[in-house]
Protein backbone atom coordinates (compact mmCIF):
# COMPACT_ATOMS: atom_id res chain seq x y z
CA UNK A 1 0.00 0.00 0.00
CA UNK A 2 1.40 3.41 -0.96
CA UNK A 3 1.64 6.20 1.65
CA UNK A 4 -1.69 7.97 1.92
CA UNK A 5 -3.74 5.10 0.56
CA UNK A 6 -4.80 4.02 4.04
CA UNK A 7 -5.97 7.51 4.95
CA UNK A 8 -7.82 7.85 1.65
CA UNK A 9 -9.66 4.58 2.31
CA UNK A 10 -10.60 5.69 5.82
CA UNK A 11 -11.94 8.99 4.46
CA UNK A 12 -13.87 7.17 1.72
CA UNK A 13 -15.42 4.82 4.28
CA UNK A 14 -16.42 7.80 6.44
CA UNK A 15 -17.98 9.54 3.44
CA UNK A 16 -19.96 6.40 2.64
CA UNK A 17 -21.19 6.17 6.25
CA UNK A 18 -22.21 9.83 6.18
CA UNK A 19 -24.15 9.37 2.94
CA UNK A 20 -25.90 6.29 4.33
CA UNK A 21 -26.84 8.19 7.50
CA UNK A 22 -28.20 11.09 5.45
CA UNK A 23 -30.42 8.66 3.53
CA UNK A 24 -31.66 7.13 6.81
CA UNK A 25 -32.42 10.51 8.37
CA UNK A 26 -34.30 11.65 5.27
CA UNK A 27 -36.65 8.69 5.68
CA UNK A 28 -36.94 9.48 9.39
CA UNK A 29 -38.38 12.95 8.74
CA UNK A 30 -40.36 12.03 5.63
CA UNK A 31 -43.70 11.68 7.42
CA UNK A 32 -43.16 14.40 10.01
CA UNK A 33 -45.91 17.01 10.26
CA UNK A 34 -43.89 20.09 9.33
CA UNK A 35 -46.64 22.51 10.28
CA UNK A 36 -46.82 21.04 13.79
CA UNK A 37 -43.11 21.03 14.55
CA UNK A 38 -42.20 24.38 12.96
CA UNK A 39 -43.06 26.46 16.07
CA UNK A 40 -41.13 24.00 18.27
CA UNK A 41 -38.04 24.46 16.11
CA UNK A 42 -38.39 28.23 15.66
CA UNK A 43 -38.58 27.85 11.88
CA UNK A 44 -40.99 28.98 9.15
CA UNK A 45 -43.33 26.51 7.49
CA UNK A 46 -44.24 27.09 3.84
CA UNK A 47 -47.25 24.97 2.76
CA UNK A 48 -47.96 23.77 -0.75
CA UNK A 49 -47.12 20.86 -3.05
CA UNK A 50 -43.49 21.20 -1.96
CA UNK A 51 -44.13 21.92 1.70
CA UNK A 52 -40.91 22.90 3.40
CA UNK A 53 -39.24 24.34 6.47
CA UNK A 54 -37.26 27.54 6.00
CA UNK A 55 -34.65 28.78 8.49
CA UNK A 56 -31.09 30.00 8.89
CA UNK A 57 -28.02 27.91 9.64
CA UNK A 58 -24.95 29.96 10.56
CA UNK A 59 -26.32 32.93 8.65
CA UNK A 60 -27.26 30.98 5.51
CA UNK A 61 -30.79 30.29 4.35
CA UNK A 62 -31.76 26.60 4.41
CA UNK A 63 -34.79 24.79 2.99
CA UNK A 64 -35.75 21.30 4.14
CA UNK A 65 -38.48 19.40 2.36
CA UNK A 66 -39.25 15.77 1.71
CA UNK A 67 -37.04 16.10 -1.36
CA UNK A 68 -34.00 16.91 0.74
CA UNK A 69 -32.02 19.78 2.25
CA UNK A 70 -30.52 22.66 0.32
CA UNK A 71 -29.07 26.08 0.84
CA UNK A 72 -30.87 29.00 -0.75
CA UNK A 73 -29.28 29.48 -4.14
CA UNK A 74 -29.24 25.70 -4.60
CA UNK A 75 -25.74 25.31 -3.21
CA UNK A 76 -24.86 21.77 -2.21
CA UNK A 77 -24.71 20.97 1.50
CA UNK A 78 -21.93 18.82 2.92
CA UNK A 79 -23.36 15.46 4.09
CA UNK A 80 -22.21 16.19 7.65
CA UNK A 81 -24.19 19.43 7.66
CA UNK A 82 -27.19 17.54 6.30
CA UNK A 83 -26.90 15.11 9.22
CA UNK A 84 -26.91 18.03 11.66
CA UNK A 85 -29.91 19.68 9.99
CA UNK A 86 -31.94 16.47 9.74
CA UNK A 87 -31.19 15.67 13.38
CA UNK A 88 -32.44 19.12 14.34
CA UNK A 89 -35.73 18.53 12.52
CA UNK A 90 -36.03 14.92 13.70
CA UNK A 91 -35.71 16.06 17.33
CA UNK A 92 -39.24 17.42 17.12
CA UNK A 93 -38.13 20.56 18.90
CA UNK A 94 -39.10 21.86 22.30
CA UNK A 95 -39.43 25.04 24.31
CA UNK A 96 -37.68 28.14 23.05
CA UNK A 97 -34.31 28.78 24.75
CA UNK A 98 -34.70 30.55 28.09
CA UNK A 99 -31.21 32.04 28.35
CA UNK A 100 -29.98 29.80 31.17
CA UNK A 101 -26.42 29.04 30.09
CA UNK A 102 -24.31 25.99 30.96
CA UNK A 103 -20.96 24.60 29.87
CA UNK A 104 -20.55 21.39 27.91
CA UNK A 105 -19.29 19.70 31.07
CA UNK A 106 -22.69 20.27 32.70
CA UNK A 107 -24.58 18.29 30.04
CA UNK A 108 -25.24 14.57 30.60
CA UNK A 109 -22.71 12.10 29.17
CA UNK A 110 -20.57 14.88 27.74
CA UNK A 111 -17.22 14.61 29.49
CA UNK A 112 -15.56 12.83 26.56
CA UNK A 113 -16.60 15.71 24.29
CA UNK A 114 -15.25 18.60 26.36
CA UNK A 115 -11.75 18.21 24.91
CA UNK A 116 -13.17 17.85 21.39
CA UNK A 117 -15.05 21.13 21.81
CA UNK A 118 -11.87 22.82 22.99
CA UNK A 119 -9.71 21.37 20.21
CA UNK A 120 -12.01 22.11 17.27
CA UNK A 121 -13.78 25.28 18.35
CA UNK A 122 -12.57 27.14 21.43
CA UNK A 123 -8.80 26.91 20.94
CA UNK A 124 -8.81 27.71 17.18
CA UNK A 125 -10.99 30.78 17.77
CA UNK A 126 -8.87 31.96 20.70
CA UNK A 127 -5.74 31.66 18.56
CA UNK A 128 -7.24 33.22 15.41
CA UNK A 129 -8.65 36.30 17.15
CA UNK A 130 -5.90 36.87 19.72
CA UNK A 131 -5.53 40.64 20.01
CA UNK A 132 -8.47 41.15 17.63
CA UNK A 133 -11.73 41.25 19.62
CA UNK A 134 -13.18 43.83 17.23
CA UNK A 135 -12.64 41.47 14.28
CA UNK A 136 -14.31 38.63 16.19
CA UNK A 137 -17.29 40.83 17.01
CA UNK A 138 -17.57 41.84 13.36
CA UNK A 139 -17.71 38.33 11.93
CA UNK A 140 -20.10 37.17 14.64
CA UNK A 141 -22.43 40.03 13.78
CA UNK A 142 -22.43 38.91 10.15
CA UNK A 143 -24.26 35.72 11.18
CA UNK A 144 -26.75 37.39 13.49
CA UNK A 145 -24.95 37.58 16.83
CA UNK A 146 -26.30 39.81 19.57
CA UNK A 147 -24.77 40.94 22.86
CA UNK A 148 -24.98 38.54 25.76
CA UNK A 149 -26.26 39.46 29.22
CA UNK A 150 -24.42 42.11 31.20
CA UNK A 151 -22.26 41.25 34.15
CA UNK A 152 -19.96 38.62 32.64
CA UNK A 153 -16.21 39.06 32.94
CA UNK A 154 -15.19 38.38 29.35
CA UNK A 155 -13.89 41.05 26.99
CA UNK A 156 -16.55 39.96 24.50
CA UNK A 157 -19.76 38.02 25.00
CA UNK A 158 -22.03 37.28 22.04
CA UNK A 159 -25.02 34.99 21.54
CA UNK A 160 -24.84 33.40 18.10
CA UNK A 161 -27.86 31.65 16.49
CA UNK A 162 -26.33 28.57 14.89
CA UNK A 163 -29.91 27.34 14.33
CA UNK A 164 -33.13 29.11 15.32
CA UNK A 165 -33.45 27.40 18.72
CA UNK A 166 -29.75 26.57 19.01
CA UNK A 167 -27.99 29.70 20.25
CA UNK A 168 -24.41 29.43 21.45
CA UNK A 169 -23.01 31.93 23.92
CA UNK A 170 -19.42 32.71 22.92
CA UNK A 171 -17.18 34.32 25.55
CA UNK A 172 -13.77 35.72 24.58
CA UNK A 173 -11.01 36.85 26.91
CA UNK A 174 -8.14 38.52 25.08
CA UNK A 175 -4.54 37.84 25.98
CA UNK A 176 -2.79 39.87 28.67
CA UNK A 177 0.92 39.22 28.11
CA UNK A 178 1.98 41.34 31.07
CA UNK A 179 -0.14 39.19 33.36
CA UNK A 180 0.83 35.93 31.68
CA UNK A 181 -2.71 35.22 30.42
CA UNK A 182 -3.28 33.73 26.96
CA UNK A 183 -6.42 34.47 24.95
CA UNK A 184 -9.30 32.14 25.76
CA UNK A 185 -12.73 31.22 24.37
CA UNK A 186 -15.55 29.47 26.21
CA UNK A 187 -18.77 28.30 24.53
CA UNK A 188 -21.93 27.95 26.60
CA UNK A 189 -25.24 26.29 25.72
CA UNK A 190 -28.85 26.78 26.69
CA UNK A 191 -29.69 24.30 29.43
CA UNK A 192 -32.34 22.64 27.23
CA UNK A 193 -30.09 22.26 24.20
CA UNK A 194 -30.37 18.47 24.18
CA UNK A 195 -34.05 18.82 23.26
CA UNK A 196 -32.77 19.78 19.81
CA UNK A 197 -29.48 17.96 19.18
CA UNK A 198 -27.60 15.01 20.58
CA UNK A 199 -24.13 15.57 22.03
CA UNK A 200 -22.30 14.40 18.89
CA UNK A 201 -24.26 16.79 16.65
CA UNK A 202 -23.86 19.59 19.18
CA UNK A 203 -20.07 19.30 19.14
CA UNK A 204 -20.12 19.26 15.34
CA UNK A 205 -22.23 22.45 15.41
CA UNK A 206 -19.54 24.20 17.44
CA UNK A 207 -16.87 23.04 15.00
CA UNK A 208 -18.88 24.41 12.10
CA UNK A 209 -19.35 27.69 13.97
CA UNK A 210 -15.59 28.09 14.33
CA UNK A 211 -15.01 27.27 10.67
CA UNK A 212 -17.67 29.74 9.57
CA UNK A 213 -16.27 32.59 11.65
CA UNK A 214 -12.74 31.99 10.39
CA UNK A 215 -14.03 31.76 6.82
CA UNK A 216 -15.69 35.17 7.22
CA UNK A 217 -12.48 36.57 8.66
CA UNK A 218 -10.42 35.50 5.64
CSV table of C-alpha atoms in Angstrom, one decimal:
chain,number,residue,atom,x,y,z
A,1,UNK,CA,0.0,0.0,0.0
A,2,UNK,CA,1.4,3.4,-1.0
A,3,UNK,CA,1.6,6.2,1.6
A,4,UNK,CA,-1.7,8.0,1.9
A,5,UNK,CA,-3.7,5.1,0.6
A,6,UNK,CA,-4.8,4.0,4.0
A,7,UNK,CA,-6.0,7.5,5.0
A,8,UNK,CA,-7.8,7.8,1.7
A,9,UNK,CA,-9.7,4.6,2.3
A,10,UNK,CA,-10.6,5.7,5.8
A,11,UNK,CA,-11.9,9.0,4.5
A,12,UNK,CA,-13.9,7.2,1.7
A,13,UNK,CA,-15.4,4.8,4.3
A,14,UNK,CA,-16.4,7.8,6.4
A,15,UNK,CA,-18.0,9.5,3.4
A,16,UNK,CA,-20.0,6.4,2.6
A,17,UNK,CA,-21.2,6.2,6.2
A,18,UNK,CA,-22.2,9.8,6.2
A,19,UNK,CA,-24.2,9.4,2.9
A,20,UNK,CA,-25.9,6.3,4.3
A,21,UNK,CA,-26.8,8.2,7.5
A,22,UNK,CA,-28.2,11.1,5.4
A,23,UNK,CA,-30.4,8.7,3.5
A,24,UNK,CA,-31.7,7.1,6.8
A,25,UNK,CA,-32.4,10.5,8.4
A,26,UNK,CA,-34.3,11.7,5.3
A,27,UNK,CA,-36.7,8.7,5.7
A,28,UNK,CA,-36.9,9.5,9.4
A,29,UNK,CA,-38.4,12.9,8.7
A,30,UNK,CA,-40.4,12.0,5.6
A,31,UNK,CA,-43.7,11.7,7.4
A,32,UNK,CA,-43.2,14.4,10.0
A,33,UNK,CA,-45.9,17.0,10.3
A,34,UNK,CA,-43.9,20.1,9.3
A,35,UNK,CA,-46.6,22.5,10.3
A,36,UNK,CA,-46.8,21.0,13.8
A,37,UNK,CA,-43.1,21.0,14.6
A,38,UNK,CA,-42.2,24.4,13.0
A,39,UNK,CA,-43.1,26.5,16.1
A,40,UNK,CA,-41.1,24.0,18.3
A,41,UNK,CA,-38.0,24.5,16.1
A,42,UNK,CA,-38.4,28.2,15.7
A,43,UNK,CA,-38.6,27.9,11.9
A,44,UNK,CA,-41.0,29.0,9.2
A,45,UNK,CA,-43.3,26.5,7.5
A,46,UNK,CA,-44.2,27.1,3.8
A,47,UNK,CA,-47.2,25.0,2.8
A,48,UNK,CA,-48.0,23.8,-0.8
A,49,UNK,CA,-47.1,20.9,-3.0
A,50,UNK,CA,-43.5,21.2,-2.0
A,51,UNK,CA,-44.1,21.9,1.7
A,52,UNK,CA,-40.9,22.9,3.4
A,53,UNK,CA,-39.2,24.3,6.5
A,54,UNK,CA,-37.3,27.5,6.0
A,55,UNK,CA,-34.7,28.8,8.5
A,56,UNK,CA,-31.1,30.0,8.9
A,57,UNK,CA,-28.0,27.9,9.6
A,58,UNK,CA,-25.0,30.0,10.6
A,59,UNK,CA,-26.3,32.9,8.7
A,60,UNK,CA,-27.3,31.0,5.5
A,61,UNK,CA,-30.8,30.3,4.3
A,62,UNK,CA,-31.8,26.6,4.4
A,63,UNK,CA,-34.8,24.8,3.0
A,64,UNK,CA,-35.7,21.3,4.1
A,65,UNK,CA,-38.5,19.4,2.4
A,66,UNK,CA,-39.3,15.8,1.7
A,67,UNK,CA,-37.0,16.1,-1.4
A,68,UNK,CA,-34.0,16.9,0.7
A,69,UNK,CA,-32.0,19.8,2.3
A,70,UNK,CA,-30.5,22.7,0.3
A,71,UNK,CA,-29.1,26.1,0.8
A,72,UNK,CA,-30.9,29.0,-0.8
A,73,UNK,CA,-29.3,29.5,-4.1
A,74,UNK,CA,-29.2,25.7,-4.6
A,75,UNK,CA,-25.7,25.3,-3.2
A,76,UNK,CA,-24.9,21.8,-2.2
A,77,UNK,CA,-24.7,21.0,1.5
A,78,UNK,CA,-21.9,18.8,2.9
A,79,UNK,CA,-23.4,15.5,4.1
A,80,UNK,CA,-22.2,16.2,7.6
A,81,UNK,CA,-24.2,19.4,7.7
A,82,UNK,CA,-27.2,17.5,6.3
A,83,UNK,CA,-26.9,15.1,9.2
A,84,UNK,CA,-26.9,18.0,11.7
A,85,UNK,CA,-29.9,19.7,10.0
A,86,UNK,CA,-31.9,16.5,9.7
A,87,UNK,CA,-31.2,15.7,13.4
A,88,UNK,CA,-32.4,19.1,14.3
A,89,UNK,CA,-35.7,18.5,12.5
A,90,UNK,CA,-36.0,14.9,13.7
A,91,UNK,CA,-35.7,16.1,17.3
A,92,UNK,CA,-39.2,17.4,17.1
A,93,UNK,CA,-38.1,20.6,18.9
A,94,UNK,CA,-39.1,21.9,22.3
A,95,UNK,CA,-39.4,25.0,24.3
A,96,UNK,CA,-37.7,28.1,23.1
A,97,UNK,CA,-34.3,28.8,24.7
A,98,UNK,CA,-34.7,30.5,28.1
A,99,UNK,CA,-31.2,32.0,28.3
A,100,UNK,CA,-30.0,29.8,31.2
A,101,UNK,CA,-26.4,29.0,30.1
A,102,UNK,CA,-24.3,26.0,31.0
A,103,UNK,CA,-21.0,24.6,29.9
A,104,UNK,CA,-20.5,21.4,27.9
A,105,UNK,CA,-19.3,19.7,31.1
A,106,UNK,CA,-22.7,20.3,32.7
A,107,UNK,CA,-24.6,18.3,30.0
A,108,UNK,CA,-25.2,14.6,30.6
A,109,UNK,CA,-22.7,12.1,29.2
A,110,UNK,CA,-20.6,14.9,27.7
A,111,UNK,CA,-17.2,14.6,29.5
A,112,UNK,CA,-15.6,12.8,26.6
A,113,UNK,CA,-16.6,15.7,24.3
A,114,UNK,CA,-15.3,18.6,26.4
A,115,UNK,CA,-11.7,18.2,24.9
A,116,UNK,CA,-13.2,17.8,21.4
A,117,UNK,CA,-15.0,21.1,21.8
A,118,UNK,CA,-11.9,22.8,23.0
A,119,UNK,CA,-9.7,21.4,20.2
A,120,UNK,CA,-12.0,22.1,17.3
A,121,UNK,CA,-13.8,25.3,18.4
A,122,UNK,CA,-12.6,27.1,21.4
A,123,UNK,CA,-8.8,26.9,20.9
A,124,UNK,CA,-8.8,27.7,17.2
A,125,UNK,CA,-11.0,30.8,17.8
A,126,UNK,CA,-8.9,32.0,20.7
A,127,UNK,CA,-5.7,31.7,18.6
A,128,UNK,CA,-7.2,33.2,15.4
A,129,UNK,CA,-8.6,36.3,17.2
A,130,UNK,CA,-5.9,36.9,19.7
A,131,UNK,CA,-5.5,40.6,20.0
A,132,UNK,CA,-8.5,41.1,17.6
A,133,UNK,CA,-11.7,41.3,19.6
A,134,UNK,CA,-13.2,43.8,17.2
A,135,UNK,CA,-12.6,41.5,14.3
A,136,UNK,CA,-14.3,38.6,16.2
A,137,UNK,CA,-17.3,40.8,17.0
A,138,UNK,CA,-17.6,41.8,13.4
A,139,UNK,CA,-17.7,38.3,11.9
A,140,UNK,CA,-20.1,37.2,14.6
A,141,UNK,CA,-22.4,40.0,13.8
A,142,UNK,CA,-22.4,38.9,10.1
A,143,UNK,CA,-24.3,35.7,11.2
A,144,UNK,CA,-26.7,37.4,13.5
A,145,UNK,CA,-24.9,37.6,16.8
A,146,UNK,CA,-26.3,39.8,19.6
A,147,UNK,CA,-24.8,40.9,22.9
A,148,UNK,CA,-25.0,38.5,25.8
A,149,UNK,CA,-26.3,39.5,29.2
A,150,UNK,CA,-24.4,42.1,31.2
A,151,UNK,CA,-22.3,41.2,34.1
A,152,UNK,CA,-20.0,38.6,32.6
A,153,UNK,CA,-16.2,39.1,32.9
A,154,UNK,CA,-15.2,38.4,29.3
A,155,UNK,CA,-13.9,41.1,27.0
A,156,UNK,CA,-16.6,40.0,24.5
A,157,UNK,CA,-19.8,38.0,25.0
A,158,UNK,CA,-22.0,37.3,22.0
A,159,UNK,CA,-25.0,35.0,21.5
A,160,UNK,CA,-24.8,33.4,18.1
A,161,UNK,CA,-27.9,31.7,16.5
A,162,UNK,CA,-26.3,28.6,14.9
A,163,UNK,CA,-29.9,27.3,14.3
A,164,UNK,CA,-33.1,29.1,15.3
A,165,UNK,CA,-33.5,27.4,18.7
A,166,UNK,CA,-29.7,26.6,19.0
A,167,UNK,CA,-28.0,29.7,20.2
A,168,UNK,CA,-24.4,29.4,21.4
A,169,UNK,CA,-23.0,31.9,23.9
A,170,UNK,CA,-19.4,32.7,22.9
A,171,UNK,CA,-17.2,34.3,25.6
A,172,UNK,CA,-13.8,35.7,24.6
A,173,UNK,CA,-11.0,36.8,26.9
A,174,UNK,CA,-8.1,38.5,25.1
A,175,UNK,CA,-4.5,37.8,26.0
A,176,UNK,CA,-2.8,39.9,28.7
A,177,UNK,CA,0.9,39.2,28.1
A,178,UNK,CA,2.0,41.3,31.1
A,179,UNK,CA,-0.1,39.2,33.4
A,180,UNK,CA,0.8,35.9,31.7
A,181,UNK,CA,-2.7,35.2,30.4
A,182,UNK,CA,-3.3,33.7,27.0
A,183,UNK,CA,-6.4,34.5,25.0
A,184,UNK,CA,-9.3,32.1,25.8
A,185,UNK,CA,-12.7,31.2,24.4
A,186,UNK,CA,-15.6,29.5,26.2
A,187,UNK,CA,-18.8,28.3,24.5
A,188,UNK,CA,-21.9,28.0,26.6
A,189,UNK,CA,-25.2,26.3,25.7
A,190,UNK,CA,-28.8,26.8,26.7
A,191,UNK,CA,-29.7,24.3,29.4
A,192,UNK,CA,-32.3,22.6,27.2
A,193,UNK,CA,-30.1,22.3,24.2
A,194,UNK,CA,-30.4,18.5,24.2
A,195,UNK,CA,-34.0,18.8,23.3
A,196,UNK,CA,-32.8,19.8,19.8
A,197,UNK,CA,-29.5,18.0,19.2
A,198,UNK,CA,-27.6,15.0,20.6
A,199,UNK,CA,-24.1,15.6,22.0
A,200,UNK,CA,-22.3,14.4,18.9
A,201,UNK,CA,-24.3,16.8,16.7
A,202,UNK,CA,-23.9,19.6,19.2
A,203,UNK,CA,-20.1,19.3,19.1
A,204,UNK,CA,-20.1,19.3,15.3
A,205,UNK,CA,-22.2,22.4,15.4
A,206,UNK,CA,-19.5,24.2,17.4
A,207,UNK,CA,-16.9,23.0,15.0
A,208,UNK,CA,-18.9,24.4,12.1
A,209,UNK,CA,-19.3,27.7,14.0
A,210,UNK,CA,-15.6,28.1,14.3
A,211,UNK,CA,-15.0,27.3,10.7
A,212,UNK,CA,-17.7,29.7,9.6
A,213,UNK,CA,-16.3,32.6,11.7
A,214,UNK,CA,-12.7,32.0,10.4
A,215,UNK,CA,-14.0,31.8,6.8
A,216,UNK,CA,-15.7,35.2,7.2
A,217,UNK,CA,-12.5,36.6,8.7
A,218,UNK,CA,-10.4,35.5,5.6
